[in-house]
XYZ file of C-alpha atoms in Angstrom:
516
model
C -68.762 46.425 212.111
C -71.748 47.405 211.119
C -74.763 47.107 213.816
C -76.913 45.106 210.938
C -74.430 42.401 210.257
C -74.025 41.756 213.723
C -77.550 41.621 214.464
C -77.868 39.351 211.612
C -75.181 37.061 212.895
C -76.841 37.036 216.378
C -80.290 36.284 214.965
C -78.552 33.133 213.328
C -77.331 32.189 216.231
C -80.286 32.542 218.323
C -82.516 30.592 215.708
C -79.738 27.621 215.991
C -80.083 27.672 219.859
C -83.720 27.569 219.397
C -83.534 24.460 217.073
C -81.316 22.720 219.467
C -83.261 23.192 222.276
C -86.462 22.141 220.572
C -84.537 18.950 219.601
C -83.495 17.989 222.867
C -86.714 18.643 224.615
C -87.968 16.026 222.048
C -85.486 13.544 222.870
C -85.647 13.580 226.728
C -89.419 14.561 226.783
C -89.078 17.710 228.545
C -91.368 20.294 228.117
C -88.650 23.290 227.837
C -85.114 23.120 227.606
C -82.333 26.407 228.874
C -79.142 26.021 227.287
C -75.897 27.229 228.495
C -72.276 27.864 227.127
C -68.879 27.741 229.109
C -66.981 29.916 226.892
C -63.873 28.973 228.434
C -62.490 26.094 230.794
C -63.472 26.862 234.431
C -65.778 29.648 233.485
C -69.054 29.722 235.105
C -72.082 28.527 232.318
C -73.816 31.854 230.600
C -77.314 31.093 229.488
C -77.260 31.496 225.742
C -80.944 30.586 224.735
C -84.410 28.451 225.423
C -86.931 26.562 223.961
C -90.421 25.599 224.760
C -92.636 22.758 223.321
C -95.732 24.798 223.703
C -94.467 28.286 223.020
C -91.850 30.329 224.605
C -90.699 28.871 228.126
C -90.777 31.496 231.146
C -87.553 33.740 231.047
C -84.152 32.182 232.707
C -84.332 35.094 235.542
C -87.871 33.975 236.497
C -87.183 30.507 237.164
C -84.304 31.108 238.936
C -82.188 29.633 236.319
C -78.790 30.466 237.766
C -80.116 28.931 241.102
C -81.201 25.831 239.956
C -78.021 25.263 238.204
C -75.974 25.755 241.662
C -78.187 23.584 243.703
C -78.501 20.512 241.227
C -75.131 20.490 239.736
C -74.347 18.392 236.565
C -76.695 15.302 236.329
C -78.763 16.515 239.284
C -82.793 16.428 239.538
C -84.868 18.828 241.771
C -88.631 19.262 242.535
C -89.753 22.796 241.479
C -91.339 24.794 244.688
C -94.661 24.574 242.801
C -94.723 20.518 243.338
C -95.623 20.073 239.573
C -92.235 20.840 237.691
C -89.209 19.414 238.174
C -85.769 20.181 236.629
C -82.949 18.288 235.719
C -79.406 19.193 234.778
C -77.577 17.318 231.310
C -73.901 18.161 230.803
C -73.033 19.073 227.217
C -69.597 17.822 226.288
C -67.627 17.249 223.039
C -64.704 15.995 222.173
C -63.840 15.531 225.694
C -64.418 19.223 226.093
C -67.009 20.770 228.470
C -69.202 22.775 226.525
C -72.281 23.870 229.127
C -75.321 22.413 230.665
C -78.884 22.168 229.678
C -81.463 22.607 232.085
C -84.797 20.520 231.605
C -88.186 21.059 232.437
C -90.720 18.250 233.013
C -94.227 18.099 234.491
C -94.377 16.139 237.680
C -91.339 13.791 238.896
C -87.981 13.923 236.531
C -87.455 10.740 234.730
C -83.955 8.879 235.120
C -80.991 9.686 232.921
C -80.968 7.235 229.605
C -78.508 6.599 227.200
C -80.743 8.200 225.120
C -80.608 11.233 227.237
C -76.890 11.366 227.124
C -76.586 10.848 223.701
C -79.010 13.880 222.648
C -76.805 16.155 225.081
C -73.834 15.275 223.216
C -75.246 15.529 220.065
C -76.547 18.916 221.309
C -72.795 19.991 222.790
C -71.579 19.406 218.999
C -74.464 21.453 217.665
C -73.737 24.245 219.942
C -69.927 24.376 219.281
C -70.296 24.624 215.567
C -73.037 27.034 215.915
C -71.004 28.929 218.353
C -67.682 28.719 216.403
C -69.966 29.682 212.827
C -70.744 32.842 214.663
C -67.279 33.273 215.748
C -65.753 32.983 212.527
C -68.814 34.886 210.984
C -67.958 37.646 213.036
C -64.006 37.733 212.588
C -64.822 37.656 208.817
C -67.062 40.779 209.247
C -64.192 42.341 211.271
C -61.458 41.665 208.578
C -63.869 43.254 206.153
C -64.441 46.216 208.148
C -60.850 46.688 209.010
C -60.222 46.375 205.208
C -63.321 48.640 204.334
C -61.670 51.340 206.548
C -58.259 50.648 205.439
C -59.332 51.592 201.534
C -61.433 54.391 202.884
C -58.144 56.170 204.613
C -56.065 55.246 201.521
C -58.798 56.883 199.307
C -58.819 60.113 201.933
C -54.916 59.987 201.763
C -55.199 59.693 197.963
C -57.577 62.463 197.721
C -55.575 64.792 200.256
C -52.584 63.900 198.099
C -54.086 65.267 195.132
C -55.628 68.387 196.882
C -52.387 69.312 198.139
C -50.504 68.776 195.121
C -53.000 71.383 193.340
C -50.899 74.543 192.769
C -53.997 76.348 193.292
C -55.640 77.216 196.807
C -58.174 75.277 197.772
C -60.583 75.821 200.911
C -64.238 74.339 202.029
C -66.435 76.628 203.936
C -69.797 76.396 205.793
C -72.401 78.679 206.176
C -71.316 80.361 209.270
C -67.820 81.126 207.353
C -65.747 78.072 209.292
C -63.102 76.509 207.558
C -64.139 72.662 206.953
C -60.762 71.997 205.057
C -58.254 73.502 203.471
C -54.779 72.346 201.061
C -51.212 72.566 201.748
C -51.048 75.615 199.085
C -53.601 78.012 200.725
C -52.208 77.241 204.007
C -48.613 78.072 203.078
C -49.645 81.510 201.837
C -50.557 82.103 205.444
C -47.403 80.517 206.795
C -49.610 77.547 208.597
C -50.230 73.939 208.053
C -53.779 72.894 206.582
C -54.671 71.243 210.010
C -54.385 75.055 211.401
C -56.747 76.307 209.350
C -59.475 73.993 209.638
C -62.134 74.916 212.515
C -61.205 78.655 212.400
C -63.621 81.555 211.575
C -62.804 82.942 207.883
C -62.405 86.630 209.325
C -59.200 84.881 211.790
C -56.553 83.964 209.224
C -58.249 84.733 205.174
C -59.580 87.994 205.243
C -62.953 89.827 205.544
C -66.063 87.358 205.605
C -68.548 89.494 204.713
C -66.504 90.582 201.339
C -65.201 87.529 200.440
C -66.692 85.609 197.495
C -67.897 82.420 199.205
C -70.277 84.616 201.272
C -71.698 86.167 198.096
C -72.173 82.905 196.860
C -74.128 81.674 199.929
C -76.405 84.597 199.382
C -76.711 84.344 195.525
C -76.341 81.018 195.022
C -74.073 81.473 192.318
C -70.553 81.478 191.446
C -68.443 84.746 192.556
C -64.921 85.607 191.475
C -62.913 88.754 192.691
C -59.237 89.398 192.971
C -57.323 90.745 196.272
C -53.574 91.666 196.811
C -51.873 89.591 199.304
C -48.481 90.831 200.960
C -45.502 88.456 200.272
C -42.784 88.932 203.525
C -39.538 90.180 201.382
C -41.105 90.153 198.138
C -43.649 92.155 196.205
C -47.250 91.753 196.533
C -49.099 89.238 195.084
C -52.225 89.714 192.837
C -54.814 86.624 193.718
C -57.923 85.703 191.717
C -60.633 84.131 194.088
C -63.320 82.161 192.832
C -65.846 80.255 194.579
C -68.456 77.476 193.559
C -71.679 76.881 195.610
C -72.080 72.775 196.755
C -75.996 71.862 196.699
C -77.738 69.490 199.434
C -80.714 67.114 198.335
C -83.229 70.211 198.877
C -81.025 72.351 196.501
C -79.701 74.559 199.558
C -76.432 75.433 199.334
C -74.611 73.769 202.337
C -70.803 74.387 201.637
C -68.814 76.571 199.167
C -65.028 75.931 197.274
C -63.369 79.049 197.374
C -60.119 78.441 194.556
C -57.237 80.714 195.090
C -54.948 81.150 192.011
C -51.797 83.586 192.063
C -52.207 85.850 188.988
C -49.358 88.467 189.337
C -46.937 86.849 186.829
C -49.920 86.381 184.288
C -51.175 89.895 184.640
C -47.573 91.266 184.130
C -47.172 89.083 181.460
C -50.645 90.813 179.597
C -49.282 94.177 181.097
C -45.788 93.588 179.088
C -47.696 92.354 176.247
C -50.126 95.536 175.523
C -46.819 97.484 176.429
C -44.752 95.672 173.342
C -47.707 96.541 171.055
C -47.786 100.171 172.025
C -44.314 100.139 171.660
C -44.494 98.529 168.731
C -47.216 100.951 167.113
C -45.068 103.912 168.340
C -41.984 102.789 166.736
C -44.010 102.398 163.424
C -45.256 105.942 163.725
C -41.588 107.179 164.511
C -40.199 105.344 161.234
C -43.084 106.489 159.129
C -42.215 110.196 160.543
C -38.611 109.916 160.126
C -39.047 109.047 156.505
C -41.423 111.769 155.811
C -39.309 114.439 157.810
C -36.036 112.881 155.959
C -36.752 113.571 152.255
C -37.131 117.219 152.758
C -34.729 117.777 155.623
C -31.963 115.491 153.143
C -33.125 118.211 150.252
C -32.055 121.114 152.768
C -28.709 119.304 153.504
C -27.692 119.169 149.982
C -28.691 122.809 149.190
C -27.133 123.769 152.016
C -23.705 121.863 151.534
C -23.702 123.133 147.526
C -24.156 126.805 148.996
C -21.376 126.507 151.424
C -19.294 124.809 148.674
C -19.821 128.122 146.260
C -19.627 130.562 148.941
C -16.246 132.822 149.285
C -14.276 132.486 152.509
C -14.935 135.904 153.420
C -18.595 135.384 153.177
C -20.166 137.305 156.496
C -21.729 134.870 159.227
C -20.585 131.646 157.212
C -19.581 130.216 160.550
C -23.492 130.215 161.498
C -23.952 128.387 157.967
C -21.569 125.467 159.207
C -23.375 125.880 162.540
C -26.678 125.414 160.699
C -25.084 122.020 158.709
C -23.994 120.197 161.784
C -27.319 120.769 163.843
C -28.901 119.046 160.492
C -26.578 116.520 160.642
C -27.194 116.047 164.310
C -31.621 116.094 163.153
C -30.593 113.153 160.809
C -29.067 111.086 163.332
C -32.152 111.638 165.788
C -34.235 110.780 162.778
C -31.979 107.172 162.677
C -32.640 106.494 166.149
C -36.163 106.876 165.365
C -36.169 104.599 162.546
C -34.271 102.415 165.070
C -37.369 102.185 167.472
C -39.309 100.002 164.559
C -36.097 98.452 162.659
C -33.312 98.234 165.223
C -29.486 98.036 163.005
C -26.559 96.761 163.819
C -24.246 98.454 166.370
C -20.599 99.216 165.645
C -18.816 99.586 168.939
C -15.737 102.028 169.278
C -13.496 103.184 172.120
C -15.495 104.986 174.318
C -13.742 107.833 177.025
C -16.589 108.097 179.332
C -15.351 111.394 180.867
C -14.937 112.875 177.883
C -18.586 111.608 176.582
C -19.801 113.734 179.766
C -18.292 116.695 179.384
C -19.694 116.292 175.844
C -22.982 115.970 177.048
C -22.734 118.903 179.924
C -21.463 121.295 177.194
C -24.610 120.629 175.182
C -26.666 121.011 178.267
C -24.625 124.394 179.938
C -26.411 127.051 178.832
C -30.168 125.389 179.486
C -28.648 124.071 182.913
C -27.206 127.904 184.199
C -30.553 129.181 182.875
C -32.239 126.724 185.385
C -30.015 128.099 187.827
C -28.004 124.775 188.539
C -24.835 124.322 189.502
C -22.812 121.658 188.218
C -20.589 119.635 190.326
C -17.972 117.787 188.956
C -16.100 114.479 190.420
C -14.714 112.454 187.498
C -11.977 110.332 188.251
C -8.966 110.723 185.979
C -7.176 108.161 183.658
C -10.171 105.920 183.405
C -9.848 103.185 180.805
C -11.697 103.441 177.597
C -14.781 101.056 177.150
C -16.341 99.901 174.315
C -19.599 101.435 173.137
C -21.744 103.017 170.761
C -21.140 106.922 171.973
C -24.049 108.645 170.024
C -26.043 105.485 172.062
C -24.191 106.486 175.572
C -24.348 110.379 175.236
C -28.347 109.658 174.425
C -28.213 108.373 177.810
C -26.712 110.761 179.771
C -28.463 113.290 177.941
C -31.527 112.038 178.831
C -30.417 111.503 182.444
C -29.128 115.187 182.688
C -32.221 117.032 181.535
C -34.607 114.907 183.857
C -32.431 115.929 186.795
C -32.674 119.075 185.352
C -36.142 119.323 184.941
C -36.883 117.805 188.767
C -35.223 121.238 189.834
C -37.574 123.733 188.842
C -36.140 126.238 191.667
C -32.615 125.328 190.702
C -30.016 123.028 192.454
C -27.103 121.296 192.376
C -26.328 118.586 190.153
C -23.434 116.081 190.992
C -21.935 113.868 188.458
C -19.253 111.301 189.094
C -16.973 108.709 187.600
C -14.993 105.811 189.102
C -14.018 101.994 188.772
C -16.097 99.680 190.247
C -17.307 95.802 190.082
C -20.052 94.252 188.570
C -22.200 91.776 190.444
C -20.213 89.155 188.545
C -17.201 90.265 189.742
C -16.453 92.149 185.893
C -14.292 95.718 186.243
C -16.560 98.398 185.265
C -16.877 102.280 184.864
C -19.458 103.910 187.179
C -21.453 106.816 186.463
C -23.411 108.628 188.913
C -25.722 111.664 188.107
C -27.448 113.010 191.520
C -29.806 115.711 191.849
C -31.312 117.770 194.595
C -34.749 117.906 192.884
C -38.052 116.810 194.009
C -37.474 113.247 193.870
C -39.461 109.814 193.203
C -42.140 108.347 195.225
C -41.467 104.827 196.478
C -44.327 103.678 194.389
C -43.160 104.877 191.080
C -39.640 103.982 191.784
C -39.835 100.451 190.918
C -41.957 101.130 187.561
C -39.767 104.309 186.321
C -37.930 102.082 183.470
C -41.021 100.560 181.942
C -42.262 101.550 179.035
C -44.682 104.141 178.525
C -44.691 104.807 182.297
C -44.430 108.488 182.757
C -45.259 110.964 185.498
C -44.744 114.268 183.124
C -47.926 115.767 181.467
C -46.196 115.757 178.318
C -44.075 112.421 178.757
C -44.059 109.091 176.563
C -42.960 107.077 178.710
C -39.749 105.992 176.547
C -36.653 107.984 177.925
C -35.831 105.763 180.633
C -37.144 103.183 179.106
C -34.530 103.567 175.960
C -31.838 104.042 178.184
C -32.208 101.034 180.049
C -32.164 99.033 176.982
C -29.264 100.687 175.586
C -26.937 100.383 178.786
C -28.130 96.544 178.559
C -26.933 96.522 175.209
C -23.606 97.325 176.527
C -23.827 94.686 179.121
C -24.002 96.687 181.926
C -26.853 98.157 184.460
C -28.746 101.103 185.223
C -30.454 101.787 188.817
C -32.038 104.770 190.686
C -32.376 105.378 194.369
C -34.156 108.687 195.345
C -35.594 110.208 198.519
C -38.833 112.332 197.850
C -38.018 116.079 198.686
C -33.947 115.413 198.761
C -33.233 114.187 195.421
C -32.564 111.299 193.389
C -29.087 109.188 192.196
C -29.030 107.510 188.573
C -26.262 104.958 188.691
C -24.687 103.451 185.243
C -22.071 100.716 185.259
C -20.541 99.922 182.141
C -18.181 96.573 181.736
C -14.376 97.472 180.858
C -13.971 94.835 178.091
C -10.693 93.704 177.046
C -9.415 93.516 173.765
C -10.455 89.984 172.894
C -14.401 90.655 174.266
C -14.161 94.211 171.712
C -13.674 92.207 168.659
C -16.780 89.679 169.528
C -18.811 92.634 170.559
C -17.773 94.563 167.403
C -18.036 91.556 164.940
C -14.358 92.395 163.819
C -12.120 90.034 163.022
C -8.797 90.469 164.354
C -6.345 89.379 161.712
C -7.651 91.873 159.714
């Protein structure tokens, strides 16, 4: 209950007691009246108020009120020590219940107790009882109202806490000295704590460097601040957090508290990066298609002239086999240009049976001279009699060629290229062919290893960052997977897993009709 309400109830009760005492003085001819109340049966009466005909009477303790009450009892009288004042005690009862005692002071000898006095005492007892009961009812009503207000406040606090805890962004309230006043569950969870465990702790102890925080800057500059931080997440990649701080002003315009909002923007930034990369890849694809178109027209003319010349050559024409090789290389250039166009406008893939070991031998034959010049020794460990897979041979050859050439570049001073094939199983349990290409080169730093398959990411001075990106896309188009493991200074292993498809799945992949 509020102090002001309690005071008002007491003042009202005191006024009622004073009026009752004055009425009792008027009915009995007394000059002063002191009222006592028996709060429960058998209890000693307690002084509750007094009134005098000619102003406020002497204090209860000054006249020895408790002594007088013990001396004269109920209905008794006594002459006061000054011999000019006498006292009389009147019992106050209502409905057979002993309410209390009235002490009346008279000038001179006290009068005899009359019926009028008894009737006045009974009315006074009823009035006191009613006033006291009314005060108690007011007191109980205020207590109920106070409990209701407290309950509503608690419900409101619980609701606010529930809303704050349901917000996915972290929220923390900080005072000017850097101590946490409140925090929600999203923020506390980032540090493996409960919200209550953050309250009362210094910013430096749990949230980071206070001097570098957004909140400390807001206290100094009185303006909202925004910064980004990287938080380590156990068992997963780091999280990029954007922290915004907002000042709370008091009536004088001073910043007395600051709210920090912590938002995890890792996925948003990653999506933005992917969007930019996709736009760049689209631009490169468009450029590649334009180049393929411009180069393709004259190349077709050269190819046609060379074919016509070979048709007209006599079989005994010298060095005719070089012309045949030139024709084959031009045909390969045409296929490369077609793949460049596919970057911009992918075409439908035609899947056929592919012998993985044969494909690897073909790639090693093409790169044999280059590997030999680079002093790279090839170690083959190809499991014989492997089942064929369903795939696009040219595309898979492009992947293997890219990995072999990358391995050669990683071994500028020579080394060993280890190529393996064997049966394996995908994570789904499906049987697959595994191809492992291992070099003894410089290796890939850990911070680069997680990004090597991203488009436009490259560590080469003249690289475009499309080789491994395209290779991954091709392998995934074959429902397979590609991964890399590397130890800097020791070498790198790329492993390709391509599922062995059964006949029915081959028809689905190629679009063939098995009834044809």
